[in-house]
């Protein structure tokens, strides 16, 4: 439902200016010619007569009609929509170069900057206690395979997508226009081919990880205290903390939006109107930029940022100390976890306490 | 450069591939098997045929194991997909006709090629990733296995990047990696393309002769 609202909002963004421009282009029904004589509006004249009697005003009117998306006839259906100029295309191009390229670059830059700042301020998050040597299974083999499958496909699609979006700006000064042509054609075909593989990965991800990423009461506390940073006290969490859950749902929501819009762009014959493809492109790139910005932070935290995080996704196992320090509730509930000294003391006290 | 890649380099790679593949196959075939002193309990030939053709599906005892299904499905997806792309993609059929055999056959439609390539890519990626994240498979994987998988992946990837057939550079890149793949092929685990029926047949015959399934 939220997705539909977003799509509707995006459509309104596109539809509103085009409606305004269409009104701006509307010609009066009757008006005076250059010499003050009455001129018949071109839509009331036979096309052949329009050509015979075309003056400056008539040509303007014809072009106004063209720019308003006036439909003609085509000799073959395979030629596409019988519209000479789709004026919304200019809006789409403007949205691509301003909203998507400019703000997209800001978004990616901000994400990278945030990671660098976090690294400078916090450094690598290391374990506070010694490792116990006891290992707990965190991710099954199928979870690990699906994660890395999606990661590889996402990286490939991200790089090829960024070449398509920013190639003209970044690559032309480096490799020239002919070089860009090679990069762009390679990126386009690779991107189109790998797209459906990404959609499969998103579905598999949802099936395997969805259950553990449903929100719980403790997640709210984690969010309110800024993961414990604001209070200075550790906030326990289950298998995934609120931050990880948010990232998961960002992946799923943007993944579904990227996949659905990407499939429409891949199989463009399914679209009934060119504007559908333009909206799909807008959704596709916006979703991808959000996902890439999030992935920059995710990759940092999953590798260099947090000690032991990468092990969990490679071997599937984490040290008990890591589990207790990062996902305490999950660690306590795990059958592989040995009782901590505190828990043992509590249990002992419970056993020895006199019955009331 | 492209003239070199599509000319002398191509023929050199092809010669290495053919000569050393024949040499290795011949060596395997001429090696022969052990002489059996005990009388056969059942047909060795039937055991070999069964192991090559019938036992390609997972056995009933393992049907409930997800790992077995994963390997079977991803394995077949990759191998059959690659086989179909290699022999039935339109650019490959053209190439075979013009550079190798002098005749061609009906290629797959473009959509069929795309679907097949995607199936092959998904299979290869899943199987290769498993080599890194499954502790047992990681231990038994050698550098050669990773090189074979990586080279095959790059050949497929450069092929898909050159799909537009607009860039000579991309075509040359694909051809260059194909040649590297052909040169590496006879000396690596890629050679199981030819030896799998022999090894499965040998095991099947050995056990079939004893009256048991391999």
XYZ file of N, CA and C in Angstrom, chain B:
642
model
N 44.903 -5.572 -33.289
C 44.757 -6.451 -32.112
C 43.621 -7.460 -32.315
N 42.463 -6.946 -32.772
C 41.318 -7.837 -32.969
C 41.631 -8.881 -34.047
N 42.435 -8.450 -35.052
C 42.818 -9.398 -36.117
C 43.659 -10.521 -35.526
N 44.534 -10.174 -34.584
C 45.376 -11.182 -33.947
C 44.528 -12.125 -33.086
N 43.595 -11.511 -32.305
C 42.751 -12.325 -31.408
C 41.864 -13.279 -32.207
N 41.307 -12.771 -33.300
C 40.391 -13.615 -34.084
C 41.115 -14.489 -35.109
N 42.420 -14.231 -35.280
C 43.181 -15.015 -36.256
C 44.131 -15.981 -35.577
N 45.430 -15.638 -35.547
C 46.439 -16.576 -35.011
C 46.156 -17.032 -33.579
N 45.735 -16.102 -32.719
C 45.506 -16.485 -31.313
C 44.381 -17.508 -31.206
N 43.340 -17.322 -31.986
C 42.212 -18.247 -31.965
C 42.649 -19.642 -32.414
N 43.403 -19.702 -33.509
C 43.808 -21.022 -34.024
C 44.816 -21.688 -33.085
N 45.676 -20.877 -32.466
C 46.642 -21.438 -31.503
C 45.903 -22.029 -30.299
N 44.935 -21.274 -29.774
C 44.170 -21.748 -28.600
C 43.391 -23.016 -28.960
N 42.793 -23.008 -30.142
C 42.011 -24.166 -30.580
C 42.904 -25.402 -30.728
N 44.110 -25.197 -31.269
C 45.039 -26.316 -31.459
C 45.442 -26.899 -30.104
N 45.786 -26.022 -29.161
C 46.167 -26.488 -27.815
C 45.013 -27.282 -27.203
N 43.800 -26.727 -27.335
C 42.611 -27.385 -26.773
C 42.429 -28.783 -27.365
N 42.473 -28.881 -28.695
C 42.203 -30.167 -29.359
C 43.318 -31.166 -29.079
N 44.565 -30.741 -29.256
C 45.694 -31.670 -29.127
C 45.785 -32.212 -27.690
N 45.761 -31.318 -26.717
C 45.942 -31.777 -25.342
C 44.705 -32.489 -24.790
N 43.533 -32.134 -25.304
C 42.331 -32.873 -24.880
C 42.394 -34.304 -25.398
N 42.787 -34.459 -26.650
C 42.911 -35.804 -27.232
C 43.991 -36.602 -26.496
N 45.096 -35.915 -26.221
C 46.194 -36.580 -25.521
C 45.732 -37.070 -24.141
N 45.018 -36.225 -23.416
C 44.598 -36.598 -22.066
C 43.518 -37.685 -22.102
N 42.601 -37.542 -23.064
C 41.550 -38.567 -23.195
C 42.157 -39.912 -23.572
N 43.073 -39.848 -24.528
C 43.735 -41.081 -24.961
C 44.472 -41.737 -23.808
N 45.143 -40.916 -23.023
C 45.911 -41.431 -21.877
C 44.969 -42.123 -20.876
N 43.823 -41.518 -20.625
C 42.840 -42.109 -19.701
C 42.313 -43.427 -20.258
N 41.986 -43.424 -21.551
C 41.388 -44.626 -22.152
C 42.394 -45.766 -22.261
N 43.644 -45.423 -22.567
C 44.657 -46.468 -22.739
C 45.161 -47.022 -21.406
N 44.879 -46.285 -20.337
C 45.343 -46.731 -19.021
C 44.732 -48.085 -18.650
N 43.500 -48.313 -19.109
C 42.826 -49.576 -18.828
C 42.409 -49.702 -17.371
N 41.773 -50.834 -17.040
C 41.316 -51.047 -15.661
C 42.034 -52.218 -15.024
N 41.706 -52.461 -13.759
C 42.314 -53.594 -13.056
C 41.754 -54.912 -13.596
N 42.594 -55.957 -13.550
C 42.100 -57.274 -13.970
C 41.339 -57.901 -12.811
N 40.158 -58.418 -13.116
C 39.332 -59.004 -12.048
C 39.577 -60.514 -11.962
N 39.816 -60.978 -10.735
C 40.063 -62.405 -10.557
C 38.797 -63.153 -10.135
N 37.913 -62.414 -9.492
C 36.668 -63.059 -9.041
C 35.630 -63.079 -10.161
N 34.720 -64.087 -10.156
C 33.695 -64.116 -11.204
C 32.692 -62.982 -11.014
N 32.177 -62.439 -12.140
C 31.221 -61.327 -12.057
C 29.878 -61.807 -11.525
N 29.282 -61.026 -10.623
C 27.966 -61.385 -10.079
C 26.845 -60.801 -10.935
N 27.140 -59.696 -11.613
C 26.132 -59.070 -12.485
C 26.864 -58.372 -13.619
N 26.088 -57.743 -14.489
C 26.681 -57.132 -15.682
C 27.385 -55.816 -15.329
N 28.664 -55.736 -15.720
C 29.425 -54.493 -15.510
C 28.905 -53.404 -16.433
N 28.564 -53.793 -17.686
C 28.086 -52.795 -18.669
C 26.788 -52.154 -18.191
N 25.887 -53.001 -17.637
C 24.611 -52.460 -17.142
C 24.849 -51.482 -15.993
N 25.819 -51.834 -15.132
C 26.158 -50.947 -14.011
C 26.691 -49.621 -14.507
N 27.531 -49.687 -15.556
C 28.113 -48.456 -16.114
C 27.016 -47.584 -16.717
N 26.143 -48.194 -17.500
C 25.074 -47.428 -18.160
C 24.148 -46.811 -17.118
N 23.837 -47.608 -16.089
C 22.938 -47.094 -15.046
C 23.566 -45.902 -14.326
N 24.867 -46.017 -14.063
C 25.517 -44.925 -13.326
C 25.657 -43.668 -14.179
N 25.804 -43.843 -15.479
C 25.947 -42.658 -16.346
C 24.599 -41.986 -16.566
N 23.589 -42.759 -16.864
C 22.321 -42.156 -17.301
C 21.226 -42.127 -16.228
N 21.059 -43.238 -15.515
C 19.896 -43.323 -14.610
C 20.161 -42.597 -13.290
N 21.361 -42.751 -12.775
C 21.641 -42.216 -11.436
C 22.033 -40.739 -11.452
N 21.623 -40.029 -12.483
C 21.923 -38.600 -12.526
C 20.991 -37.803 -11.617
N 19.884 -38.413 -11.226
C 18.954 -37.742 -10.297
C 19.352 -38.119 -8.868
N 19.066 -37.249 -7.888
C 19.402 -37.588 -6.495
C 18.716 -38.885 -6.056
N 19.424 -39.700 -5.265
C 18.880 -40.965 -4.774
C 17.762 -40.730 -3.755
N 16.883 -41.680 -3.674
C 15.737 -41.571 -2.775
C 16.119 -41.284 -1.333
N 17.232 -41.893 -0.865
C 17.635 -41.736 0.532
C 18.022 -40.302 0.858
N 18.394 -39.521 -0.187
C 18.885 -38.155 0.054
C 17.851 -37.090 -0.315
N 16.663 -37.534 -0.728
C 15.686 -36.574 -1.254
C 15.250 -35.531 -0.228
N 15.355 -35.866 1.047
C 14.895 -34.910 2.062
C 15.983 -33.914 2.453
N 17.155 -34.033 1.871
C 18.250 -33.142 2.246
C 18.303 -31.939 1.299
N 18.132 -30.770 1.857
C 18.116 -29.542 1.063
C 19.404 -29.327 0.289
N 20.533 -29.689 0.931
C 21.839 -29.512 0.308
C 21.928 -30.280 -1.006
N 21.376 -31.494 -0.996
C 21.422 -32.340 -2.187
C 20.597 -31.707 -3.308
N 19.434 -31.213 -2.953
C 18.580 -30.566 -3.952
C 19.238 -29.324 -4.518
N 19.862 -28.568 -3.602
C 20.530 -27.337 -4.021
C 21.610 -27.642 -5.054
N 22.474 -28.612 -4.718
C 23.569 -28.950 -5.637
C 23.018 -29.492 -6.947
N 21.987 -30.342 -6.850
C 21.419 -30.939 -8.073
C 20.805 -29.855 -8.967
N 19.976 -29.004 -8.383
C 19.288 -27.991 -9.199
C 20.257 -26.958 -9.755
N 21.126 -26.430 -8.863
C 22.082 -25.419 -9.335
C 23.036 -26.035 -10.352
N 23.445 -27.270 -10.099
C 24.362 -27.948 -11.018
C 23.756 -28.127 -12.396
N 22.552 -28.642 -12.442
C 21.899 -28.842 -13.747
C 21.599 -27.505 -14.421
N 21.175 -26.509 -13.616
C 20.871 -25.192 -14.191
C 22.105 -24.643 -14.900
N 23.241 -24.710 -14.210
C 24.460 -24.161 -14.796
C 24.919 -24.958 -16.017
N 25.054 -26.283 -15.848
C 25.640 -27.079 -16.926
C 24.760 -27.113 -18.170
N 23.455 -27.338 -17.982
C 22.565 -27.386 -19.151
C 22.439 -26.007 -19.783
N 22.383 -24.979 -18.924
C 22.296 -23.612 -19.441
C 23.511 -23.254 -20.258
N 24.697 -23.568 -19.730
C 25.932 -23.258 -20.455
C 26.005 -24.030 -21.769
N 25.628 -25.286 -21.712
C 25.643 -26.139 -22.915
C 24.739 -25.538 -23.991
N 23.533 -25.115 -23.571
C 22.580 -24.550 -24.541
C 23.087 -23.230 -25.112
N 23.645 -22.386 -24.229
C 24.160 -21.085 -24.703
C 25.332 -21.303 -25.653
N 26.208 -22.224 -25.278
C 27.405 -22.486 -26.086
C 27.044 -22.948 -27.497
N 26.050 -23.807 -27.602
C 25.765 -24.420 -28.898
C 24.580 -23.811 -29.644
N 23.719 -23.073 -28.936
C 22.507 -22.609 -29.618
C 22.296 -21.098 -29.597
N 23.231 -20.345 -29.025
C 23.118 -18.876 -29.100
C 23.423 -18.459 -30.541
N 22.639 -17.530 -31.065
C 22.776 -17.161 -32.484
C 24.200 -16.723 -32.851
N 24.869 -15.868 -32.042
C 26.237 -15.477 -32.433
C 27.187 -16.675 -32.448
N 26.963 -17.647 -31.543
C 27.832 -18.828 -31.499
C 27.594 -19.726 -32.713
N 26.319 -19.876 -33.084
C 26.010 -20.708 -34.259
C 26.657 -20.097 -35.505
N 26.564 -18.770 -35.620
C 27.206 -18.072 -36.743
C 28.707 -18.314 -36.741
N 29.286 -18.208 -35.542
C 30.738 -18.365 -35.417
C 31.162 -19.776 -35.803
N 30.409 -20.748 -35.310
C 30.735 -22.156 -35.614
C 30.643 -22.391 -37.121
N 29.623 -21.798 -37.737
C 29.443 -21.971 -39.177
C 30.585 -21.317 -39.969
N 30.946 -20.120 -39.564
C 31.943 -19.368 -40.335
C 33.376 -19.797 -40.055
N 33.667 -20.145 -38.801
C 35.078 -20.365 -38.434
C 35.450 -21.826 -38.203
N 34.437 -22.696 -37.969
C 34.790 -24.057 -37.578
C 34.309 -25.128 -38.547
N 32.988 -25.212 -38.718
C 32.443 -26.372 -39.427
C 32.003 -26.080 -40.858
N 31.685 -24.859 -41.126
C 31.177 -24.531 -42.469
C 29.673 -24.733 -42.584
N 29.064 -25.223 -41.547
C 27.603 -25.327 -41.536
C 27.087 -24.996 -40.130
N 25.828 -24.602 -40.082
C 25.251 -24.233 -38.787
C 23.929 -24.928 -38.567
N 23.210 -24.511 -37.573
C 21.891 -25.066 -37.280
C 21.004 -23.954 -36.746
N 19.737 -24.284 -36.519
C 18.800 -23.245 -36.080
C 19.141 -22.797 -34.657
N 19.415 -21.524 -34.474
C 19.742 -21.062 -33.114
C 18.494 -20.849 -32.272
N 18.720 -20.619 -30.973
C 17.602 -20.303 -30.075
C 17.086 -18.907 -30.406
N 15.801 -18.656 -30.159
C 15.342 -17.265 -30.277
C 16.019 -16.411 -29.209
N 16.027 -15.099 -29.413
C 16.750 -14.199 -28.509
C 16.248 -14.335 -27.063
N 14.914 -14.391 -26.901
C 14.375 -14.490 -25.548
C 14.813 -15.794 -24.874
N 14.857 -16.873 -25.681
C 15.287 -18.179 -25.159
C 16.736 -18.122 -24.705
N 17.540 -17.422 -25.490
C 18.951 -17.264 -25.155
C 19.109 -16.507 -23.835
N 18.323 -15.420 -23.682
C 18.413 -14.605 -22.454
C 18.030 -15.440 -21.232
N 16.905 -16.153 -21.340
C 16.439 -16.968 -20.204
C 17.485 -18.038 -19.861
N 18.006 -18.700 -20.894
C 18.997 -19.763 -20.674
C 20.264 -19.206 -20.033
N 20.707 -18.049 -20.536
C 21.921 -17.440 -19.976
C 21.703 -17.087 -18.510
N 20.520 -16.598 -18.174
C 20.243 -16.237 -16.784
C 20.238 -17.467 -15.878
N 19.664 -18.549 -16.396
C 19.657 -19.802 -15.619
C 21.097 -20.266 -15.380
N 21.915 -20.193 -16.430
C 23.311 -20.624 -16.307
C 24.078 -19.743 -15.324
N 23.874 -18.446 -15.412
C 24.552 -17.515 -14.505
C 24.156 -17.788 -13.057
N 22.845 -17.946 -12.819
C 22.369 -18.186 -11.454
C 23.000 -19.463 -10.898
N 23.012 -20.520 -11.707
C 23.583 -21.795 -11.270
C 25.060 -21.668 -10.934
N 25.817 -21.039 -11.827
C 27.264 -20.906 -11.616
C 27.550 -20.073 -10.366
N 26.841 -18.959 -10.230
C 27.068 -18.091 -9.068
C 26.807 -18.839 -7.767
N 25.672 -19.543 -7.717
C 25.311 -20.260 -6.491
C 26.352 -21.335 -6.149
N 26.780 -22.067 -7.180
C 27.749 -23.150 -6.927
C 29.114 -22.595 -6.519
N 29.505 -21.499 -7.142
C 30.823 -20.923 -6.834
C 30.813 -20.311 -5.433
N 29.731 -19.625 -5.100
C 29.622 -19.034 -3.762
C 29.681 -20.139 -2.697
N 29.033 -21.250 -3.001
C 29.039 -22.358 -2.044
C 30.468 -22.830 -1.753
N 31.337 -22.765 -2.732
C 32.728 -23.170 -2.520
C 33.406 -22.322 -1.439
N 32.922 -21.095 -1.263
C 33.523 -20.208 -0.269
C 32.864 -20.323 1.102
N 31.553 -20.567 1.124
C 30.842 -20.471 2.409
C 30.455 -21.816 3.033
N 30.567 -22.891 2.290
C 30.321 -24.214 2.875
C 31.666 -24.741 3.392
N 31.796 -24.950 4.710
C 33.124 -25.312 5.248
C 33.718 -26.564 4.618
N 32.880 -27.565 4.337
C 33.409 -28.806 3.756
C 33.865 -28.572 2.326
N 33.006 -27.929 1.532
C 33.360 -27.677 0.127
C 34.559 -26.745 0.037
N 34.650 -25.806 0.990
C 35.797 -24.888 0.974
C 37.099 -25.664 1.184
N 37.055 -26.648 2.079
C 38.263 -27.420 2.364
C 38.712 -28.266 1.171
N 37.768 -28.789 0.432
C 38.157 -29.679 -0.678
C 38.314 -28.921 -1.996
N 38.074 -27.603 -1.983
C 38.245 -26.824 -3.219
C 39.701 -26.402 -3.368
N 40.227 -26.622 -4.583
C 41.609 -26.233 -4.844
C 41.611 -24.927 -5.643
N 42.796 -24.378 -5.815
C 42.933 -23.149 -6.600
C 42.393 -23.378 -8.011
N 42.655 -24.570 -8.526
C 42.197 -24.916 -9.884
C 40.675 -24.820 -10.000
N 39.962 -25.251 -8.965
C 38.497 -25.187 -9.006
C 38.027 -23.732 -9.102
N 38.680 -22.861 -8.328
C 38.292 -21.448 -8.360
C 38.673 -20.798 -9.691
N 39.863 -21.177 -10.203
C 40.278 -20.623 -11.502
C 39.314 -21.064 -12.604
N 38.935 -22.341 -12.566
C 38.014 -22.873 -13.583
C 36.665 -22.166 -13.512
N 36.150 -22.028 -12.294
C 34.848 -21.355 -12.139
C 34.957 -19.884 -12.517
N 36.044 -19.235 -12.066
C 36.214 -17.808 -12.339
C 36.363 -17.521 -13.814
N 37.173 -18.354 -14.485
C 37.397 -18.157 -15.923
C 36.099 -18.385 -16.702
N 35.359 -19.411 -16.314
C 34.075 -19.684 -16.982
C 33.118 -18.508 -16.762
N 33.115 -17.977 -15.541
C 32.242 -16.836 -15.240
C 32.633 -15.630 -16.093
N 33.932 -15.360 -16.196
C 34.374 -14.186 -16.974
C 34.045 -14.369 -18.459
N 34.214 -15.592 -18.948
C 33.859 -15.849 -20.358
C 32.367 -15.566 -20.584
N 31.539 -16.063 -19.658
C 30.092 -15.830 -19.790
C 29.762 -14.341 -19.655
N 30.430 -13.694 -18.700
C 30.144 -12.277 -18.450
C 30.544 -11.415 -19.649
N 31.757 -11.627 -20.155
C 32.184 -10.817 -21.313
C 31.291 -11.107 -22.513
N 30.813 -12.334 -22.599
C 29.877 -12.671 -23.684
C 28.592 -11.882 -23.561
N 28.107 -11.761 -22.338
C 26.840 -11.022 -22.170
C 27.066 -9.521 -22.323
N 28.260 -9.037 -21.979
C 28.539 -7.609 -22.177
C 28.629 -7.279 -23.674
N 29.021 -8.268 -24.466
C 29.173 -8.032 -25.910
C 27.888 -8.329 -26.680
N 26.796 -8.532 -25.944
C 25.538 -8.932 -26.596
C 25.072 -7.960 -27.686
N 25.361 -6.683 -27.499
C 24.896 -5.691 -28.476
C 25.547 -5.856 -29.836
N 26.690 -6.542 -29.877
C 27.455 -6.756 -31.108
C 27.761 -5.432 -31.820
N 27.951 -4.362 -31.000
C 28.252 -3.057 -31.595
C 29.717 -2.702 -31.419
N 30.395 -3.360 -30.492
C 31.755 -2.951 -30.169
C 32.751 -4.053 -30.498
N 33.740 -3.701 -31.295
C 34.794 -4.654 -31.646
C 35.619 -4.976 -30.396
N 35.816 -3.966 -29.553
C 36.599 -4.164 -28.329
C 35.956 -5.240 -27.448
N 34.631 -5.144 -27.265
C 33.930 -6.107 -26.401
C 33.964 -7.509 -27.008
N 33.832 -7.576 -28.324
C 33.913 -8.880 -28.994
C 35.305 -9.480 -28.806
N 36.311 -8.615 -28.944
C 37.696 -9.061 -28.764
C 37.950 -9.509 -27.330
N 37.388 -8.790 -26.391
C 37.549 -9.141 -24.971
C 36.971 -10.530 -24.710
N 35.770 -10.760 -25.238
C 35.119 -12.061 -25.071
C 35.956 -13.155 -25.728
N 36.370 -12.912 -26.941
C 37.168 -13.907 -27.671
C 38.470 -14.197 -26.937
N 39.106 -13.149 -26.415
C 40.365 -13.315 -25.688
C 40.196 -14.241 -24.494
N 39.118 -14.033 -23.747
C 38.886 -14.890 -22.573
C 38.481 -16.309 -22.981
N 37.768 -16.425 -24.095
C 37.422 -17.764 -24.600
C 38.709 -18.523 -24.927
N 39.666 -17.821 -25.525
C 40.932 -18.473 -25.889
C 41.708 -18.897 -24.643
N 41.709 -18.020 -23.648
C 42.374 -18.353 -22.385
C 41.713 -19.599 -21.763
N 40.403 -19.636 -21.834
C 39.608 -20.745 -21.296
C 39.954 -22.041 -22.037
N 40.080 -21.944 -23.362
C 40.398 -23.128 -24.169
C 41.796 -23.660 -23.850
N 42.728 -22.739 -23.625
C 44.103 -23.157 -23.316
C 44.151 -23.813 -21.932
N 43.384 -23.282 -20.994
C 43.391 -23.812 -19.624
C 42.627 -25.139 -19.525
N 41.661 -25.288 -20.399
C 40.708 -26.406 -20.338
C 41.350 -27.800 -20.184
N 42.253 -28.219 -21.069
C 42.726 -29.618 -20.986
C 43.543 -29.914 -19.743
N 44.073 -28.871 -19.087
C 44.974 -29.096 -17.954
C 44.286 -28.859 -16.605
N 43.001 -28.705 -16.622
C 42.317 -28.290 -15.390
C 41.092 -29.163 -15.110
N 40.393 -28.787 -14.024
C 39.171 -29.525 -13.676
C 38.056 -29.278 -14.705
N 38.261 -28.296 -15.593
C 37.273 -28.102 -16.657
C 37.158 -29.344 -17.545
N 38.210 -30.145 -17.515
C 38.231 -31.331 -18.375
C 37.192 -32.375 -17.974
N 36.558 -32.168 -16.825
C 35.512 -33.124 -16.423
C 34.352 -33.105 -17.431
N 34.311 -32.068 -18.284
C 33.314 -32.039 -19.374
C 33.393 -33.336 -20.182
N 34.628 -33.820 -20.397
C 34.816 -35.044 -21.192
C 34.976 -36.291 -20.322
N 35.508 -36.124 -19.127
C 35.828 -37.331 -18.339
C 34.686 -37.825 -17.457
N 33.650 -36.998 -17.273
C 32.607 -37.459 -16.345
C 31.939 -38.772 -16.779
N 31.658 -38.957 -18.093
C 31.044 -40.264 -18.422
C 32.015 -41.422 -18.174
N 33.317 -41.138 -18.375
C 34.307 -42.197 -18.159
C 34.401 -42.563 -16.678
N 34.487 -41.551 -15.820
C 34.642 -41.854 -14.385
C 33.370 -42.468 -13.814
N 32.231 -41.940 -14.224
C 30.971 -42.514 -13.726
C 30.768 -43.927 -14.271
N 31.134 -44.096 -15.535
C 30.991 -45.422 -16.154
C 31.900 -46.441 -15.486
N 33.132 -46.012 -15.177
C 34.103 -46.916 -14.553
C 33.612 -47.363 -13.176
N 33.171 -46.359 -12.383
C 32.662 -46.696 -11.039
C 31.437 -47.595 -11.149
N 30.535 -47.234 -12.087
C 29.309 -48.021 -12.268
C 29.618 -49.456 -12.660
N 30.602 -49.635 -13.550
C 30.971 -50.979 -14.004
C 31.581 -51.785 -12.864
N 32.442 -51.121 -12.103
C 33.133 -51.787 -11.002
C 32.128 -52.335 -9.972
N 31.193 -51.450 -9.606
C 30.192 -51.862 -8.614
C 29.131 -52.781 -9.233
N 28.796 -52.524 -10.503
C 27.802 -53.354 -11.189
C 28.254 -54.792 -11.275
N 29.565 -54.976 -11.504
C 30.141 -56.314 -11.582
C 29.981 -57.065 -10.256
N 30.011 -56.300 -9.165
C 29.854 -56.907 -7.839
C 28.381 -57.059 -7.461
N 27.509 -56.577 -8.335
C 26.085 -56.721 -8.082
C 25.503 -55.643 -7.190
N 26.206 -54.498 -7.082
C 25.674 -53.397 -6.249
C 25.653 -52.095 -7.059
N 24.859 -51.135 -6.568
C 24.778 -49.841 -7.263
C 25.910 -48.936 -6.795
N 26.469 -48.211 -7.723
C 27.573 -47.301 -7.372
C 27.047 -46.113 -6.567
